mmCIF file of C-alpha atoms and ligand atoms in Angstrom:
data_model
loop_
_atom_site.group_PDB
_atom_site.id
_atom_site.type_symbol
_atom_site.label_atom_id
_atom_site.label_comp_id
_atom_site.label_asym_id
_atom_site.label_seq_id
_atom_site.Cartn_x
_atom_site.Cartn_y
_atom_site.Cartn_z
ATOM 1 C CA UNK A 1 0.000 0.000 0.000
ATOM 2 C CA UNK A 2 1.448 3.580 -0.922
ATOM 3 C CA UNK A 3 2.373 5.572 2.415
ATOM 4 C CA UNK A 4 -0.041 8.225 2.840
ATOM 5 C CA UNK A 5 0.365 11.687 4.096
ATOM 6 C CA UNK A 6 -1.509 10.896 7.030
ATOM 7 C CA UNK A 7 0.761 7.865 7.899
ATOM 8 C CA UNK A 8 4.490 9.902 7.103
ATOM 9 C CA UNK A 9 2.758 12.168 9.816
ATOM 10 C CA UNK A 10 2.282 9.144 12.632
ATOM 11 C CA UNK A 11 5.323 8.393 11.604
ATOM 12 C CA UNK A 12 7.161 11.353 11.890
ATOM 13 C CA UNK A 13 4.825 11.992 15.823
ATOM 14 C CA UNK A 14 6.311 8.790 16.430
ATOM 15 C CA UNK A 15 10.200 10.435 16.299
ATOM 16 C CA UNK A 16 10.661 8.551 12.943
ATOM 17 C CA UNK A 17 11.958 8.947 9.643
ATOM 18 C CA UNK A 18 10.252 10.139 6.822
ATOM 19 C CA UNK A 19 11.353 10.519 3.277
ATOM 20 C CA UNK A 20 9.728 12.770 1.014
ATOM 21 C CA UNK A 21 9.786 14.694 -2.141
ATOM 22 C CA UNK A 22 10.820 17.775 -2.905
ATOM 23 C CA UNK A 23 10.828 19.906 -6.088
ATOM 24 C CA UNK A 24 15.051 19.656 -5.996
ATOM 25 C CA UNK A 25 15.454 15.865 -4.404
ATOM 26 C CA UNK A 26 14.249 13.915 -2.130
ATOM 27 C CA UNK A 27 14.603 15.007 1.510
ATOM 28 C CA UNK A 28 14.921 12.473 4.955
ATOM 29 C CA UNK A 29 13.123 13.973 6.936
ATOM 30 C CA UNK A 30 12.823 14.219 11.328
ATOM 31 C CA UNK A 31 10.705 16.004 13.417
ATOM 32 C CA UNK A 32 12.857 18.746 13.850
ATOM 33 C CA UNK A 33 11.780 19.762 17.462
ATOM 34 C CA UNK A 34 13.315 16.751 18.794
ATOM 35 C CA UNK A 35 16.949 15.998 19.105
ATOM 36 C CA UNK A 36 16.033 12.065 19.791
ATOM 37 C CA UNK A 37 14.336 12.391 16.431
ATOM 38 C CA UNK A 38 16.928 14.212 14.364
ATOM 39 C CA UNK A 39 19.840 11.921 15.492
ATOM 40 C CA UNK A 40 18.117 9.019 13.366
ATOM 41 C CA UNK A 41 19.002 11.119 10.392
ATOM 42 C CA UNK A 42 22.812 11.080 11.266
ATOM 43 C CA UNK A 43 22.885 7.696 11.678
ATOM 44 C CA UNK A 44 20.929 6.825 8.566
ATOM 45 C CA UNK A 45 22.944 8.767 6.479
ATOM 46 C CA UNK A 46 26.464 8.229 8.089
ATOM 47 C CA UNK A 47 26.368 12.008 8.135
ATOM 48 C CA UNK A 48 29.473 13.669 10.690
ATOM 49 C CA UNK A 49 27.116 15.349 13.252
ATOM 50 C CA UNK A 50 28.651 18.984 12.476
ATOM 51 C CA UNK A 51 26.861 19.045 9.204
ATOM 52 C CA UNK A 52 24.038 21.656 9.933
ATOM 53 C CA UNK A 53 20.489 20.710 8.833
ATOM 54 C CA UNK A 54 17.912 22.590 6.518
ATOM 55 C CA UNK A 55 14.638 23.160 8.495
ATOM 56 C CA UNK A 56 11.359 22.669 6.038
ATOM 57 C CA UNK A 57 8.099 24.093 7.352
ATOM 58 C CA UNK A 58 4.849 24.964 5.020
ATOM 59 C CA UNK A 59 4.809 28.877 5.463
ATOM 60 C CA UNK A 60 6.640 31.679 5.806
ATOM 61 C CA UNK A 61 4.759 32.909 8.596
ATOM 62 C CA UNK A 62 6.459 29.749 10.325
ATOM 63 C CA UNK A 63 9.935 31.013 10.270
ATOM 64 C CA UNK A 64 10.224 32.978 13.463
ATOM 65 C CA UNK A 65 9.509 29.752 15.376
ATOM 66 C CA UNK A 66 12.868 29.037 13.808
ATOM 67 C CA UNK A 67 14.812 32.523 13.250
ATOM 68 C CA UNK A 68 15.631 35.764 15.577
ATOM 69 C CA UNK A 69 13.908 37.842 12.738
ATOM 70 C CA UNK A 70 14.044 38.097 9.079
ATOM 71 C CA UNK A 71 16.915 40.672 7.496
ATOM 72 C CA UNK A 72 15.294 43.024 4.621
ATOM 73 C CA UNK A 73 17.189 40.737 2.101
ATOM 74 C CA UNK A 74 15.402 37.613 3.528
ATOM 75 C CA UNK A 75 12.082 38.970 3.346
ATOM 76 C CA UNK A 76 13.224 39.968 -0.149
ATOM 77 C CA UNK A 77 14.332 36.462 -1.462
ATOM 78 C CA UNK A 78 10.854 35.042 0.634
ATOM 79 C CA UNK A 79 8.776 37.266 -1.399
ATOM 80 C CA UNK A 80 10.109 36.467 -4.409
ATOM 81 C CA UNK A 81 11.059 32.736 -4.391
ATOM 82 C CA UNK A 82 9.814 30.831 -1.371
ATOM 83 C CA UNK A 83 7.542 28.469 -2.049
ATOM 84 C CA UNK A 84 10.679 27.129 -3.690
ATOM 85 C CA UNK A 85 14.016 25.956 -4.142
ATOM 86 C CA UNK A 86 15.800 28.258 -2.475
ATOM 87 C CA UNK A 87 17.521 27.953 1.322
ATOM 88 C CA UNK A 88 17.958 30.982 3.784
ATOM 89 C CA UNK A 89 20.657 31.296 6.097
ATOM 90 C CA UNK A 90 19.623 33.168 8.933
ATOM 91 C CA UNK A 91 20.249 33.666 12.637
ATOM 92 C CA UNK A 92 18.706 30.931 14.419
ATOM 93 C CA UNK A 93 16.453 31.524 17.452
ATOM 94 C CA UNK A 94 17.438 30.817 20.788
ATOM 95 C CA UNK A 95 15.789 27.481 21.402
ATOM 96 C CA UNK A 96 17.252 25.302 18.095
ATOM 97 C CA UNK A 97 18.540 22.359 18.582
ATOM 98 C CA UNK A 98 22.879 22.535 18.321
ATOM 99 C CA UNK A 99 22.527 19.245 16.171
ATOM 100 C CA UNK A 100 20.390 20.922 13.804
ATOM 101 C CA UNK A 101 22.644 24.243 13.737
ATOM 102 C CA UNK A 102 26.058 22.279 13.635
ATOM 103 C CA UNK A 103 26.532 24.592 16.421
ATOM 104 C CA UNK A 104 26.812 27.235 15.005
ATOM 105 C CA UNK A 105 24.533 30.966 15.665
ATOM 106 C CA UNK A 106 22.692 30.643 11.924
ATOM 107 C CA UNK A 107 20.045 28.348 10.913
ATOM 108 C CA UNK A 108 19.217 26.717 7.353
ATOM 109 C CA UNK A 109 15.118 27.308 6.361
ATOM 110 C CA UNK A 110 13.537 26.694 3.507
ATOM 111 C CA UNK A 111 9.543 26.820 1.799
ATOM 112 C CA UNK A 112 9.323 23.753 -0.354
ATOM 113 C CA UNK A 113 7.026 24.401 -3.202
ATOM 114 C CA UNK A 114 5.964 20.195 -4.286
ATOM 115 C CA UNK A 115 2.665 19.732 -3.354
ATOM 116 C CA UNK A 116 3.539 16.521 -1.695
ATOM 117 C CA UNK A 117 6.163 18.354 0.313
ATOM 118 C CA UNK A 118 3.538 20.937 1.116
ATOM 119 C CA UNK A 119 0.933 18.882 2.449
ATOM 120 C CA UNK A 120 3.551 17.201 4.405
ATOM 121 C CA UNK A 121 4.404 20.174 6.454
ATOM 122 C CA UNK A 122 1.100 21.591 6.281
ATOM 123 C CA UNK A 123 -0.678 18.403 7.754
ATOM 124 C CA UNK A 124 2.693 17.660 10.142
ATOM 125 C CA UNK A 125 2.256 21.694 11.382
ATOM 126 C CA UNK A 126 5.896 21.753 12.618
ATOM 127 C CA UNK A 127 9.205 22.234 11.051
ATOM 128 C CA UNK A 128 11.106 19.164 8.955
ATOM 129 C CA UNK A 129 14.516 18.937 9.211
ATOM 130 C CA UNK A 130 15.582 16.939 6.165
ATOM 131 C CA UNK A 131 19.040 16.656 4.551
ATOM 132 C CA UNK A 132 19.260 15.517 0.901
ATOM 133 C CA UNK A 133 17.916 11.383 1.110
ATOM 134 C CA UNK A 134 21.116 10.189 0.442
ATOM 135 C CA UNK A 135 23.952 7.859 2.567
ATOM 136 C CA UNK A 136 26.930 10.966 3.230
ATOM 137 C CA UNK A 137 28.891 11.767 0.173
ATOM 138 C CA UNK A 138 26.941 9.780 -2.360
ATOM 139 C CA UNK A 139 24.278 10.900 -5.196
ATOM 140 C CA UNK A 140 21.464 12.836 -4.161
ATOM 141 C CA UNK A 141 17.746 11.071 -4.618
ATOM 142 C CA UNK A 142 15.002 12.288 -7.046
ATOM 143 C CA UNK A 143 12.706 9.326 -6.989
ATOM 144 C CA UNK A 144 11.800 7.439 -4.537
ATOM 145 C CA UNK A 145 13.254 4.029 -6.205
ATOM 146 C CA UNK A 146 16.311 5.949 -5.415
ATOM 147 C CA UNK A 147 16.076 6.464 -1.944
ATOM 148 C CA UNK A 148 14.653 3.114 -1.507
ATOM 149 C CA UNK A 149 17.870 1.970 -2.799
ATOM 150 C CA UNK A 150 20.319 3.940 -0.823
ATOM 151 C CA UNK A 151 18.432 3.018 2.893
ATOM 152 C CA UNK A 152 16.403 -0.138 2.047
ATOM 153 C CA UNK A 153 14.980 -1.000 5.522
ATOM 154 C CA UNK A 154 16.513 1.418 7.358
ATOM 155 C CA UNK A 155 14.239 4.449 5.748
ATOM 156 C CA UNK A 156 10.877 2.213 5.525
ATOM 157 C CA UNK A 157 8.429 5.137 5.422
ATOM 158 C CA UNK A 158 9.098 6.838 1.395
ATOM 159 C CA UNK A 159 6.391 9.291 0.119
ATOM 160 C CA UNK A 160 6.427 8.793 -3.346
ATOM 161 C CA UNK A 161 6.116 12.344 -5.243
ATOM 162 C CA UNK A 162 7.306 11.088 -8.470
ATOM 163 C CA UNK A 163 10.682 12.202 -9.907
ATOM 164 C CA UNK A 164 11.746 15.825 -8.474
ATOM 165 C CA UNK A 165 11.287 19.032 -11.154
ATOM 166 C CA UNK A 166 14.915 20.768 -10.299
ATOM 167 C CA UNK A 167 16.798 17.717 -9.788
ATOM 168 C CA UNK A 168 19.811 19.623 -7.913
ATOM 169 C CA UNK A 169 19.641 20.801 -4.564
ATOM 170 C CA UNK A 170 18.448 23.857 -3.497
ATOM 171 C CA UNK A 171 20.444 27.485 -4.117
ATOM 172 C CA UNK A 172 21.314 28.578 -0.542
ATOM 173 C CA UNK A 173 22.055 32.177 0.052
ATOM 174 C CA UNK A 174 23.295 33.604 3.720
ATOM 175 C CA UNK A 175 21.269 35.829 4.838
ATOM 176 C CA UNK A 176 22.437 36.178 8.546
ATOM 177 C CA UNK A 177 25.042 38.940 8.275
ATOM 178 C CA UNK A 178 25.250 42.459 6.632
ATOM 179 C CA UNK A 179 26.429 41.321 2.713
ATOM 180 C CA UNK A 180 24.117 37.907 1.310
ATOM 181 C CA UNK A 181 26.640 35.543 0.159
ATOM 182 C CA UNK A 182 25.438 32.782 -2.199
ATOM 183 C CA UNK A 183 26.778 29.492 -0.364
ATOM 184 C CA UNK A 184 25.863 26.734 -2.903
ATOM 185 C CA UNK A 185 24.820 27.846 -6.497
ATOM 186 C CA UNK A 186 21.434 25.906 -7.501
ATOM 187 C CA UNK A 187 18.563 26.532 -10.265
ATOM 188 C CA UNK A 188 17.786 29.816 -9.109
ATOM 189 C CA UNK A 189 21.009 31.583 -10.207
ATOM 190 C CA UNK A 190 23.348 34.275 -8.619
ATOM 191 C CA UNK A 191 22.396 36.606 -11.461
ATOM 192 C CA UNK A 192 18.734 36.051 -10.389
ATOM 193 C CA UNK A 193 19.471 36.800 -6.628
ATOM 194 C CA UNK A 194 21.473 39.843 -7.322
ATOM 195 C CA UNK A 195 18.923 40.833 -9.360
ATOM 196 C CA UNK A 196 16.203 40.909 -7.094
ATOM 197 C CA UNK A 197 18.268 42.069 -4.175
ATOM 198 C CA UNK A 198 19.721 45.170 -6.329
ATOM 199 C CA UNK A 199 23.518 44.396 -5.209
ATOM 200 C CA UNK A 200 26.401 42.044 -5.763
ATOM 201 C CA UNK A 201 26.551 39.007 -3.996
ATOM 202 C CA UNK A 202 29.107 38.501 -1.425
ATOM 203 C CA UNK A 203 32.208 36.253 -2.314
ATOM 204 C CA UNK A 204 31.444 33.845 1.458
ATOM 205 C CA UNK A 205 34.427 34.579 3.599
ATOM 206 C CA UNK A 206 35.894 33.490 6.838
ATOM 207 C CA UNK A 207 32.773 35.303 8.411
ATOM 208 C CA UNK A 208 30.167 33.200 6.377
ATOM 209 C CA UNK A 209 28.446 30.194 8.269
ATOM 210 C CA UNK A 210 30.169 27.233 7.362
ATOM 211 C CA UNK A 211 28.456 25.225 4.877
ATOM 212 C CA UNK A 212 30.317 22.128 5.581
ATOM 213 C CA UNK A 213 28.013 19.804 3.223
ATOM 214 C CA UNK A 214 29.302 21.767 0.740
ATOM 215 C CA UNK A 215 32.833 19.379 0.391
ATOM 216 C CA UNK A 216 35.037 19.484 -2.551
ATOM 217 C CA UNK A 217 34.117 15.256 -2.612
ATOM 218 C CA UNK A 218 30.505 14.951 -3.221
ATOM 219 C CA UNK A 219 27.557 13.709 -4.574
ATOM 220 C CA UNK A 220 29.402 11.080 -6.154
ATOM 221 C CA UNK A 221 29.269 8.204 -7.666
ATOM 222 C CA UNK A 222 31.534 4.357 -6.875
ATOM 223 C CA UNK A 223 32.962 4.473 -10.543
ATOM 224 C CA UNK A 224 35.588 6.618 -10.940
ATOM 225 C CA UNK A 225 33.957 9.651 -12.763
ATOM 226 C CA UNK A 226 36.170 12.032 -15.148
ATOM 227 C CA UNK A 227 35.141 15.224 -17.342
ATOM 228 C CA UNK A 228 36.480 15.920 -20.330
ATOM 229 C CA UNK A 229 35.981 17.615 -23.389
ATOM 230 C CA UNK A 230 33.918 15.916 -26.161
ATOM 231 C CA UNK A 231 37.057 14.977 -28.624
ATOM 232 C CA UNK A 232 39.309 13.866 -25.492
ATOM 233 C CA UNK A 233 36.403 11.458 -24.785
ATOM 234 C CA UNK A 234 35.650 9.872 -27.787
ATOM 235 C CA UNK A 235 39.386 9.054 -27.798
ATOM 236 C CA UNK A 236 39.785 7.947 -24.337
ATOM 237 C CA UNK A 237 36.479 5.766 -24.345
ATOM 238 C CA UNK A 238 37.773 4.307 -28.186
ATOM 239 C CA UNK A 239 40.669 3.287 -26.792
ATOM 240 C CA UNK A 240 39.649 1.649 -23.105
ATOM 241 C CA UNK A 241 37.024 -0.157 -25.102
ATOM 242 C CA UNK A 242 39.867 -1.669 -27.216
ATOM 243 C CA UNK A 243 42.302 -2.443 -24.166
ATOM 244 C CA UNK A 244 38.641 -4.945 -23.228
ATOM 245 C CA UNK A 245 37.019 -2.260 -20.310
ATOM 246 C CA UNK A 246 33.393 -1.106 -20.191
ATOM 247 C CA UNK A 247 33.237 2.629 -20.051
ATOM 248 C CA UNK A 248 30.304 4.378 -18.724
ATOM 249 C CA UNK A 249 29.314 7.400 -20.895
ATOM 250 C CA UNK A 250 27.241 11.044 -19.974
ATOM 251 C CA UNK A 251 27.421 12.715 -23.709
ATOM 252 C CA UNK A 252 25.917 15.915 -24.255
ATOM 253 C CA UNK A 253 26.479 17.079 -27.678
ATOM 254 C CA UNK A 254 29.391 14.703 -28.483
ATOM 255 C CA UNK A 255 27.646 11.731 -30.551
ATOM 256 C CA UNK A 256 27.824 8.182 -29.961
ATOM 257 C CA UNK A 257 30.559 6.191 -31.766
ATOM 258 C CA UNK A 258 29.882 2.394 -32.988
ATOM 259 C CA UNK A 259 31.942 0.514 -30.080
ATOM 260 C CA UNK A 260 31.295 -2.426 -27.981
ATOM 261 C CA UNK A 261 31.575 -2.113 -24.215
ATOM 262 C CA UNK A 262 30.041 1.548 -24.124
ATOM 263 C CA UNK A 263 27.287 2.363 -22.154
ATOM 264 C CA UNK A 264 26.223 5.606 -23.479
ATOM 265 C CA UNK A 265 23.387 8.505 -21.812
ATOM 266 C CA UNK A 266 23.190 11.154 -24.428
ATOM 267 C CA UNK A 267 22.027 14.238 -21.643
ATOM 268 C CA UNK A 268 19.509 17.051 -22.379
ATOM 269 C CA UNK A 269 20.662 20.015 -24.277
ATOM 270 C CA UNK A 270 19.810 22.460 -21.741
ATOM 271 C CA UNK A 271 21.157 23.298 -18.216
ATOM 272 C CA UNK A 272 17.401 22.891 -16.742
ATOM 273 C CA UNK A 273 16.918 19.803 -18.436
ATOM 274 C CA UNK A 274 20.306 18.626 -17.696
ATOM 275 C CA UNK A 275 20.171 19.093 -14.009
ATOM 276 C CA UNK A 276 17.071 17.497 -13.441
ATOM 277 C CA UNK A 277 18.306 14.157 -15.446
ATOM 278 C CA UNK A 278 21.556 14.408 -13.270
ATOM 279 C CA UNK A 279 21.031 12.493 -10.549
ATOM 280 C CA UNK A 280 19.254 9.734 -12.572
ATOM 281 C CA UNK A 281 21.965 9.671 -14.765
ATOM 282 C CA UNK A 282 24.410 9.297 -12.762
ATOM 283 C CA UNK A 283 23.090 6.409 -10.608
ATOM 284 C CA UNK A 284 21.991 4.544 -13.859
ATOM 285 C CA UNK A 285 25.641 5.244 -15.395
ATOM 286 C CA UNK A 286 27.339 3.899 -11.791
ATOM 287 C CA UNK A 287 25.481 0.240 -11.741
ATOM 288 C CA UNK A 288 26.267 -0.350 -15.230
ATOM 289 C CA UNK A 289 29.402 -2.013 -14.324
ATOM 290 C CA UNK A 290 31.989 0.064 -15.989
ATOM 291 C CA UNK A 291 35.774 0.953 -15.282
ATOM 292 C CA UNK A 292 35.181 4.393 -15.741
ATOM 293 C CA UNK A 293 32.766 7.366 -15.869
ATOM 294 C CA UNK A 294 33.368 9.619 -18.810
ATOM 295 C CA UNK A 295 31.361 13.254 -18.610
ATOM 296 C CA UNK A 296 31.417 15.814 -21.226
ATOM 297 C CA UNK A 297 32.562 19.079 -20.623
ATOM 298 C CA UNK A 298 29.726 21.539 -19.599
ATOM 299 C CA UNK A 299 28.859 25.193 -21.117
ATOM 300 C CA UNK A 300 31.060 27.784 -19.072
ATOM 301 C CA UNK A 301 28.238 30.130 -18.708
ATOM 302 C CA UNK A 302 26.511 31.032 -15.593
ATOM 303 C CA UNK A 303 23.429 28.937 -16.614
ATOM 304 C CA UNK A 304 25.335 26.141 -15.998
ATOM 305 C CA UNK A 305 27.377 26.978 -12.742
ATOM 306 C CA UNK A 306 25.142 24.767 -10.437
ATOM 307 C CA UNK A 307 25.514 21.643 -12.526
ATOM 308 C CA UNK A 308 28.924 22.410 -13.261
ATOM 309 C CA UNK A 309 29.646 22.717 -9.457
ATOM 310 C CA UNK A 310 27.895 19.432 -8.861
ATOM 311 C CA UNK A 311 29.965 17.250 -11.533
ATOM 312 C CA UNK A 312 33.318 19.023 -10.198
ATOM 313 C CA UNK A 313 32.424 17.308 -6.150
ATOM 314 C CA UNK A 314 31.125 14.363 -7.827
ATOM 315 C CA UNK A 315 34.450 13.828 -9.848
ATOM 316 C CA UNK A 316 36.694 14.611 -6.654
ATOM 317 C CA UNK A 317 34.591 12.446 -4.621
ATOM 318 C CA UNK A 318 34.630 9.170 -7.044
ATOM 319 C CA UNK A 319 36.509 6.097 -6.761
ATOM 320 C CA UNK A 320 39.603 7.701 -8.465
ATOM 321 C CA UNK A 321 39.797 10.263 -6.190
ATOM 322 C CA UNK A 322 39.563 8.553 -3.219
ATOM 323 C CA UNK A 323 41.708 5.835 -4.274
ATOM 324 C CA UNK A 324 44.847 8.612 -5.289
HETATM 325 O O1 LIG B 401 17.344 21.071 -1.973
HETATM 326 C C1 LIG B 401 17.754 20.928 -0.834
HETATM 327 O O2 LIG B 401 18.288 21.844 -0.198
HETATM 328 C C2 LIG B 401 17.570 19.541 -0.179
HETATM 329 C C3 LIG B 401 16.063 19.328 0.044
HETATM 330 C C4 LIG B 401 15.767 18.033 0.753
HETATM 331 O O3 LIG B 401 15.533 20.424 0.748
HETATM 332 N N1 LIG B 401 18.303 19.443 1.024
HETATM 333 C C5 LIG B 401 19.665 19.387 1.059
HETATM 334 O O4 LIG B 401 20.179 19.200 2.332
HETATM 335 O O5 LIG B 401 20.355 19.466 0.078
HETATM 336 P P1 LIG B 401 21.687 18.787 2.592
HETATM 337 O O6 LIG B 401 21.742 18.543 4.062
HETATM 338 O O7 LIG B 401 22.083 17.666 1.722
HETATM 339 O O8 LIG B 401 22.476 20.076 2.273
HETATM 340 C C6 LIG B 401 22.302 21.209 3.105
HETATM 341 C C7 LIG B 401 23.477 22.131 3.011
HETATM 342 C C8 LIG B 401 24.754 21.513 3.555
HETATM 343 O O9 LIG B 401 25.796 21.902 2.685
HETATM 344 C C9 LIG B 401 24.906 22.185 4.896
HETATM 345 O O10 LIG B 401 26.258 22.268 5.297
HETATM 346 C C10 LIG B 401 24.303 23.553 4.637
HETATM 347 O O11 LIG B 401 23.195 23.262 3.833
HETATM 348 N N2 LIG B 401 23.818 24.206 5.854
HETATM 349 C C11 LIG B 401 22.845 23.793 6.688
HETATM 350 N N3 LIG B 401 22.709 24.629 7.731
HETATM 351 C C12 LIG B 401 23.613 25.612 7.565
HETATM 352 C C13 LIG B 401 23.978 26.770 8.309
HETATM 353 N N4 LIG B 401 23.384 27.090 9.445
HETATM 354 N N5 LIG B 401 24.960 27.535 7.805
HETATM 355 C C14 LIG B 401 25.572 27.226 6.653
HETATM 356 N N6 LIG B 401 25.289 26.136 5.911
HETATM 357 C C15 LIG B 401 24.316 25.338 6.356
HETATM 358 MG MG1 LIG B 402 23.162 16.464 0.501
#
């Protein structure tokens, strides 16, 4: 029977673990009033328990349960793009729980716009805290096949939402001190931020919260994962197919060559399309059993900054890497 909304709430009264969807990924999600209930999440994930959490609620109205007050540039970026995927550093209130903060004097919030998310919070009343559904390090979740493959039994309560519309994770800005610094880049863009707020974006310095998810190894898959330009690849995956390997392809406008022992994803054109195909890619590329994981090049521009930044942790943090 398909988990209801009513049951992920008993089951997230209960101090359990919910997984949900969200319009970037899937989230694994804990009461996040209580500290009993938010430890589960470290321990499902393998996540170091410094690694601050993003608090979910329903409405915006909802944030001072969670926040000292709201800066002029939060209410700004609220107004403008919450229900959505955007995250808002700001300084937490009093009461929040150290293991959600990390410790530290700022707190992660964010307005998911997916309906299922939505109803979720809405139905729950509280506030979610949810990391990305994934074990620490790995490939972020945007179905809920996904998630039931990276925590089996240990995660048993998955809301399906279908496959997640962004596909990256959410675009978090700092909002807690006097200059917003953009902290991870996501779909909404730092052109798009700067625009609204009418003034640069901070470059985050030794002042900005730590955003220590944001690791140069990450999101990344067990195959050992390289980008290269489009020629470069054709020529590398011509000649490890020859030496007798199976090489794991994610093509983008480079087309695919008549060889045997390629397994070849030919990506969407477009840095929305690309980015929410990611993910999916990437797992499907990692089980096909190959010696390496070829990616071609991105676009430079600033359209493609998120994904770009995603492939660079997910190409430090693959088998190659780790092994060197
Ligand atoms: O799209 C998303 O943001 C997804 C969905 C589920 O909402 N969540 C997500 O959570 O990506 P997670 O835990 O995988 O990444 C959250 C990032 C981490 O890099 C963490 O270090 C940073 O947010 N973060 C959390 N609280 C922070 C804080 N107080 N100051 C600075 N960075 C913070
Ligand atoms: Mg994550």
């Amino acid at each position: 029977m398909p988990v209801t909304i009513d049951d992920a709430v008993a089951v997230l009264r209960a101090g359990e673990l919910v997984a949900f969807p969200t319009e970037t990924v899937y989230g694994l999600g804990a009461d996040a009033s209580s500290a009993e209930a938010v430890k589960k999440i470290y321990a499902a994930k393998g996540r170091p328990r410094n690694h601050p959490l993003i608090v979910h609620v329903a409405r915006v109205d909802q944030i001072g349960e969670w926040a000292q007050r709201m800066s002029p540039a939060a209410q700004r970026l609220a107004g403008r793009y919450w229900p959505g995927p955007l995250t808002l550093i700001m300084k937490r209130a009093p009461h929040v729980n150290d293991l959600i903060t990390g410790g530290q004097d700022t707190i992660a919030l964010r307005v998911p716009s997916h309906p299922v998310a939505h109803a979720l919070l809405a139905a729950f009343g509280g506030g979610i805290a949810a990391p990305s559904a994934n074990r620490f390090g790995r490939v972020s979740a945007t179905t809920a096949g996904h998630v039931r493959s990276e925590f089996g039994d240990v995660v048993r309560c998955v809301l399906d939402g279908g496959p997640s519309d962004v596909g990256i994770e959410s675009t978090i800005v700092d909002v807690s001190g006097e200059i917003a610094a953009l902290l991870r880049p996501g779909h909404i863009t730092a052109r798009e931020i700067e625009a609204t707020l009418g003034i640069a974006l901070a470059v985050p310095g030794a002042a900005s919260p730590r955003a220590p998810g944001m690791l140069a190894k990450h999101y990344a898959p067990q195959t050992p994962l390289m980008v290269m330009e489009a020629d470069l690849l054709l020529e590398l995956a011509a000649s490890m197919t020859r030496q007798g390997h199976k090489v794991a392809v994610l093509a983008r406008s480079a087309r695919q060559p008549l060889l045997n022992g390629v397994t070849w994803v030919a990506a969407p054109h477009d840095a929305a399309g690309y980015a929410h195909d990611l993910y999916a890619n990437l797992r499907a590329l990692d089980i096909a059993g190959c010696s390496a994981l070829l990616v071609e090049q991105l676009p430079l521009d600033a359209a493609w900054a998120a994904v770009s930044d995603r492939l660079m942790r997910a190409a430090a943090g693959s088998a190659s890497a780790d092994a060197t």
